[in-house]
Amino acid sequence: GARRALVIGCNYSSSQSPLSGCTNDAWNVQCFLRHSLRYAEDQVLSLIDCSESCPTPAIRQPSKANIISGLRWLTKDLQPGHSLAIFFSGYGVQLPIAGAAGNLHQACLLPMDFAKDLPPGFWNSQQPTLPPGCKGYRLVPFAEITEAMRIVPADCKVTLVLDCCYAAVPQVGRTDPAPLMFQRAALGVDPSEVLDTTAWAGGPGGVKRPWRARFLEL
């Protein structure tokens, strides 16, 4: 059957917490699909955040609007037997739900333009707070992916790869296979467990360097 893939990579190069390998991972996945699995050019939609010196065209940036539009493209006019794939590399976050009882959170992917609506100087404050009327962060809730998948015919195959923090939604069960809200989940790996120095073969005399996990808390 027909097949399509949505490939997303965010380095957040212009943000206060940039990553370094997500764009490269997305390029590798795109090359694997196009050259190894022989996906046609119109079967792969890549939204990749390149460097500030070589920016991605606006229509191919991994913004919130483009990601949601990409999900609609991925699931449009599906027929039984079609094969879909989604790859995301970047930050994943848990967003507190305002007014929800019981410390409930929502799982979200962080698009490239997550801070677009924040006021100037927001990150320079020691205790940043959102002023009244501010739209806040631009996020892509996992619920958007869930809703997109609801219209997929039963005989289609879907492969979802999320290379980010909090990629697994907790409290999934038979009675609620896709909970929209859940109790805050702890990271599976504490940062202290990955801050040890590890021998680096490329270093002179076996120099050790720290391996650091990246976490962005909202």
C-alpha positions as a Markdown table, in Angstrom:
| # | Residue | x | y | z |
|---|---|---|---|---|
| 1 | Gly | 0.0 | 0.0 | 0.0 |
| 2 | Ala | 0.9 | 3.7 | -0.1 |
| 3 | Arg | 3.2 | 5.1 | 2.6 |
| 4 | Arg | 4.0 | 8.5 | 4.1 |
| 5 | Ala | 6.4 | 9.7 | 6.7 |
| 6 | Leu | 6.6 | 12.9 | 8.8 |
| 7 | Val | 10.2 | 13.6 | 10.0 |
| 8 | Ile | 10.7 | 16.4 | 12.6 |
| 9 | Gly | 14.0 | 17.5 | 14.1 |
| 10 | Cys | 14.4 | 20.5 | 16.5 |
| 11 | Asn | 17.8 | 21.9 | 17.7 |
| 12 | Tyr | 16.2 | 25.1 | 19.0 |
| 13 | Ser | 19.4 | 26.9 | 17.8 |
| 14 | Ser | 18.1 | 30.4 | 18.7 |
| 15 | Ser | 16.7 | 29.4 | 22.2 |
| 16 | Gln | 18.2 | 29.6 | 25.6 |
| 17 | Ser | 18.5 | 25.8 | 25.8 |
| 18 | Pro | 19.7 | 24.6 | 22.4 |
| 19 | Leu | 20.3 | 21.0 | 21.5 |
| 20 | Ser | 23.0 | 19.7 | 19.1 |
| 21 | Gly | 22.1 | 16.4 | 17.6 |
| 22 | Cys | 18.4 | 16.4 | 16.8 |
| 23 | Thr | 18.6 | 18.0 | 13.4 |
| 24 | Asn | 21.3 | 15.5 | 12.4 |
| 25 | Asp | 19.2 | 12.6 | 13.6 |
| 26 | Ala | 16.2 | 13.8 | 11.5 |
| 27 | Trp | 18.4 | 14.2 | 8.4 |
| 28 | Asn | 19.7 | 10.6 | 8.9 |
| 29 | Val | 16.1 | 9.3 | 9.2 |
| 30 | Gln | 15.1 | 11.2 | 6.1 |
| 31 | Cys | 18.0 | 9.7 | 4.2 |
| 32 | Phe | 17.2 | 6.2 | 5.4 |
| 33 | Leu | 13.6 | 6.5 | 4.2 |
| 34 | Arg | 14.5 | 8.1 | 0.9 |
| 35 | His | 17.6 | 6.1 | -0.1 |
| 36 | Ser | 17.4 | 2.8 | 1.8 |
| 37 | Leu | 13.6 | 2.2 | 1.9 |
| 38 | Arg | 13.0 | 4.0 | -1.4 |
| 39 | Tyr | 10.3 | 6.4 | -0.2 |
| 40 | Ala | 9.5 | 8.9 | -3.0 |
| 41 | Glu | 10.1 | 12.6 | -2.5 |
| 42 | Asp | 6.4 | 13.4 | -2.1 |
| 43 | Gln | 6.1 | 10.6 | 0.5 |
| 44 | Val | 8.3 | 12.2 | 3.1 |
| 45 | Leu | 7.6 | 15.6 | 4.8 |
| 46 | Ser | 10.7 | 16.8 | 6.7 |
| 47 | Leu | 10.4 | 19.7 | 9.2 |
| 48 | Ile | 14.0 | 20.4 | 10.3 |
| 49 | Asp | 15.4 | 23.2 | 12.4 |
| 50 | Cys | 18.7 | 24.1 | 10.8 |
| 51 | Ser | 21.3 | 26.6 | 12.0 |
| 52 | Glu | 20.8 | 30.4 | 12.1 |
| 53 | Ser | 23.6 | 30.8 | 9.5 |
| 54 | Cys | 21.7 | 28.4 | 7.1 |
| 55 | Pro | 18.0 | 28.7 | 8.1 |
| 56 | Thr | 15.3 | 26.4 | 6.9 |
| 57 | Pro | 12.6 | 27.9 | 4.7 |
| 58 | Ala | 9.6 | 28.9 | 6.7 |
| 59 | Ile | 7.3 | 26.3 | 5.2 |
| 60 | Arg | 9.8 | 23.5 | 6.3 |
| 61 | Gln | 10.5 | 24.8 | 9.8 |
| 62 | Pro | 9.3 | 22.6 | 12.7 |
| 63 | Ser | 6.9 | 25.2 | 14.0 |
| 64 | Lys | 3.7 | 24.3 | 15.9 |
| 65 | Ala | 1.6 | 25.3 | 12.9 |
| 66 | Asn | 3.7 | 23.3 | 10.5 |
| 67 | Ile | 3.8 | 20.2 | 12.7 |
| 68 | Ile | 0.0 | 20.2 | 13.1 |
| 69 | Ser | -0.4 | 20.8 | 9.3 |
| 70 | Gly | 2.1 | 17.9 | 8.8 |
| 71 | Leu | -0.1 | 15.5 | 10.9 |
| 72 | Arg | -3.1 | 16.5 | 8.7 |
| 73 | Trp | -1.1 | 15.8 | 5.5 |
| 74 | Leu | 0.0 | 12.4 | 7.0 |
| 75 | Thr | -3.5 | 11.2 | 7.6 |
| 76 | Lys | -5.3 | 12.7 | 4.6 |
| 77 | Asp | -7.3 | 10.4 | 2.3 |
| 78 | Leu | -6.0 | 7.2 | 3.9 |
| 79 | Gln | -7.0 | 3.7 | 2.7 |
| 80 | Pro | -6.7 | 0.3 | 4.3 |
| 81 | Gly | -3.1 | -1.0 | 3.9 |
| 82 | His | -1.4 | 2.4 | 3.9 |
| 83 | Ser | 1.7 | 2.8 | 6.1 |
| 84 | Leu | 2.5 | 5.9 | 8.2 |
| 85 | Ala | 5.6 | 6.9 | 10.1 |
| 86 | Ile | 6.3 | 9.8 | 12.5 |
| 87 | Phe | 9.7 | 10.6 | 13.8 |
| 88 | Phe | 10.4 | 13.4 | 16.3 |
| 89 | Ser | 13.7 | 14.4 | 17.9 |
| 90 | Gly | 13.8 | 17.3 | 20.3 |
| 91 | Tyr | 12.4 | 18.3 | 23.7 |
| 92 | Gly | 9.3 | 16.7 | 25.3 |
| 93 | Val | 7.6 | 18.3 | 28.3 |
| 94 | Gln | 4.9 | 17.9 | 30.8 |
| 95 | Leu | 2.6 | 21.0 | 31.0 |
| 96 | Pro | 0.7 | 21.6 | 34.3 |
| 97 | Ile | -3.0 | 22.0 | 33.6 |
| 98 | Ala | -4.3 | 25.2 | 35.1 |
| 99 | Gly | -7.2 | 24.7 | 37.5 |
| 100 | Ala | -7.0 | 20.9 | 37.3 |
| 101 | Ala | -7.3 | 19.1 | 40.7 |
| 102 | Gly | -4.7 | 16.6 | 41.7 |
| 103 | Asn | -1.6 | 18.1 | 40.1 |
| 104 | Leu | -2.5 | 17.0 | 36.6 |
| 105 | His | -0.3 | 17.4 | 33.5 |
| 106 | Gln | -0.4 | 17.1 | 29.8 |
| 107 | Ala | 2.3 | 15.6 | 27.6 |
| 108 | Cys | 3.6 | 17.8 | 24.8 |
| 109 | Leu | 6.2 | 18.0 | 22.1 |
| 110 | Leu | 8.2 | 21.3 | 21.9 |
| 111 | Pro | 8.2 | 22.9 | 18.5 |
| 112 | Met | 10.9 | 25.2 | 17.3 |
| 113 | Asp | 8.8 | 28.3 | 18.0 |
| 114 | Phe | 7.8 | 27.4 | 21.5 |
| 115 | Ala | 8.8 | 30.8 | 22.9 |
| 116 | Lys | 7.5 | 33.0 | 20.1 |
| 117 | Asp | 4.7 | 34.5 | 22.2 |
| 118 | Leu | 6.7 | 35.1 | 25.4 |
| 119 | Pro | 7.5 | 38.7 | 26.3 |
| 120 | Pro | 10.9 | 40.2 | 25.6 |
| 121 | Gly | 13.5 | 39.5 | 28.3 |
| 122 | Phe | 11.4 | 36.6 | 29.7 |
| 123 | Trp | 14.4 | 34.3 | 30.1 |
| 124 | Asn | 16.6 | 37.0 | 31.7 |
| 125 | Ser | 14.4 | 37.0 | 34.8 |
| 126 | Gln | 15.5 | 34.9 | 37.8 |
| 127 | Gln | 11.8 | 33.9 | 38.3 |
| 128 | Pro | 10.1 | 34.3 | 35.0 |
| 129 | Thr | 6.4 | 34.6 | 35.1 |
| 130 | Leu | 3.8 | 35.1 | 32.3 |
| 131 | Pro | 2.1 | 38.5 | 32.4 |
| 132 | Pro | -1.7 | 38.7 | 32.1 |
| 133 | Gly | -2.9 | 38.2 | 28.6 |
| 134 | Cys | 0.2 | 36.4 | 27.4 |
| 135 | Lys | -0.5 | 33.4 | 25.3 |
| 136 | Gly | 2.3 | 31.4 | 26.9 |
| 137 | Tyr | 4.3 | 28.6 | 25.2 |
| 138 | Arg | 3.5 | 27.2 | 21.8 |
| 139 | Leu | 3.3 | 23.4 | 22.3 |
| 140 | Val | 2.0 | 20.4 | 20.4 |
| 141 | Pro | 0.1 | 18.2 | 22.8 |
| 142 | Phe | 0.3 | 14.5 | 22.4 |
| 143 | Ala | -3.5 | 14.8 | 22.1 |
| 144 | Glu | -3.0 | 16.2 | 18.6 |
| 145 | Ile | -1.2 | 13.0 | 17.6 |
| 146 | Thr | -3.9 | 10.9 | 19.2 |
| 147 | Glu | -6.7 | 12.8 | 17.4 |
| 148 | Ala | -4.8 | 12.5 | 14.1 |
| 149 | Met | -4.5 | 8.7 | 14.6 |
| 150 | Arg | -8.2 | 8.2 | 15.4 |
| 151 | Ile | -9.1 | 8.7 | 11.7 |
| 152 | Val | -6.6 | 6.1 | 10.5 |
| 153 | Pro | -8.3 | 3.0 | 9.1 |
| 154 | Ala | -7.9 | -0.2 | 11.1 |
| 155 | Asp | -5.8 | -1.9 | 8.5 |
| 156 | Cys | -3.2 | 0.8 | 8.3 |
| 157 | Lys | 0.3 | 0.5 | 9.9 |
| 158 | Val | 1.6 | 3.3 | 12.0 |
| 159 | Thr | 5.2 | 3.6 | 13.3 |
| 160 | Leu | 5.8 | 6.4 | 15.9 |
| 161 | Val | 9.3 | 7.2 | 17.2 |
| 162 | Leu | 9.7 | 10.0 | 19.8 |
| 163 | Asp | 13.3 | 10.7 | 20.7 |
| 164 | Cys | 12.6 | 13.1 | 23.5 |
| 165 | Cys | 12.0 | 13.4 | 27.3 |
| 166 | Tyr | 8.6 | 12.2 | 28.6 |
| 167 | Ala | 7.9 | 10.3 | 25.4 |
| 168 | Ala | 5.8 | 7.7 | 27.2 |
| 169 | Val | 2.4 | 8.8 | 28.5 |
| 170 | Pro | 1.8 | 7.3 | 32.0 |
| 171 | Gln | -1.4 | 5.6 | 33.2 |
| 172 | Val | -2.2 | 4.1 | 29.8 |
| 173 | Gly | -4.6 | 1.1 | 30.2 |
| 174 | Arg | -7.4 | -0.7 | 28.5 |
| 175 | Thr | -10.0 | 1.6 | 29.9 |
| 176 | Asp | -8.2 | 4.7 | 28.8 |
| 177 | Pro | -5.6 | 3.9 | 26.1 |
| 178 | Ala | -4.7 | 7.6 | 25.6 |
| 179 | Pro | -5.2 | 9.7 | 28.7 |
| 180 | Leu | -5.2 | 13.4 | 28.0 |
| 181 | Met | -4.2 | 14.3 | 31.6 |
| 182 | Phe | -2.1 | 12.4 | 34.2 |
| 183 | Gln | -0.2 | 12.8 | 37.4 |
| 184 | Arg | 3.2 | 14.3 | 36.9 |
| 185 | Ala | 5.7 | 11.6 | 35.9 |
| 186 | Ala | 9.3 | 11.4 | 37.2 |
| 187 | Leu | 12.1 | 11.1 | 34.7 |
| 188 | Gly | 13.2 | 7.5 | 34.2 |
| 189 | Val | 16.8 | 8.6 | 34.6 |
| 190 | Asp | 17.9 | 11.2 | 37.2 |
| 191 | Pro | 20.4 | 13.8 | 35.8 |
| 192 | Ser | 22.9 | 12.8 | 38.6 |
| 193 | Glu | 23.1 | 9.3 | 37.0 |
| 194 | Val | 24.4 | 10.6 | 33.7 |
| 195 | Leu | 26.8 | 13.4 | 34.9 |
| 196 | Asp | 29.6 | 11.0 | 35.5 |
| 197 | Thr | 32.7 | 11.3 | 33.4 |
| 198 | Thr | 33.1 | 8.6 | 30.7 |
| 199 | Ala | 36.3 | 7.7 | 28.9 |
| 200 | Trp | 36.5 | 9.3 | 25.5 |
| 201 | Ala | 38.5 | 7.3 | 23.0 |
| 202 | Gly | 39.1 | 10.5 | 21.0 |
| 203 | Gly | 40.7 | 12.4 | 23.9 |
| 204 | Pro | 44.4 | 12.6 | 24.4 |
| 205 | Gly | 45.5 | 10.0 | 26.9 |
| 206 | Gly | 41.9 | 8.8 | 27.4 |
| 207 | Val | 40.7 | 12.2 | 28.6 |
| 208 | Lys | 37.3 | 11.9 | 30.3 |
| 209 | Arg | 34.4 | 14.2 | 29.5 |
| 210 | Pro | 31.0 | 14.6 | 31.1 |
| 211 | Trp | 27.9 | 13.2 | 29.4 |
| 212 | Arg | 25.0 | 15.5 | 30.2 |
| 213 | Ala | 21.3 | 14.9 | 29.8 |
| 214 | Arg | 19.3 | 17.8 | 28.6 |
| 215 | Phe | 16.0 | 18.6 | 30.3 |
| 216 | Leu | 13.7 | 21.6 | 29.7 |
| 217 | Glu | 11.1 | 22.1 | 32.5 |
| 218 | Leu | 8.0 | 24.3 | 32.0 |
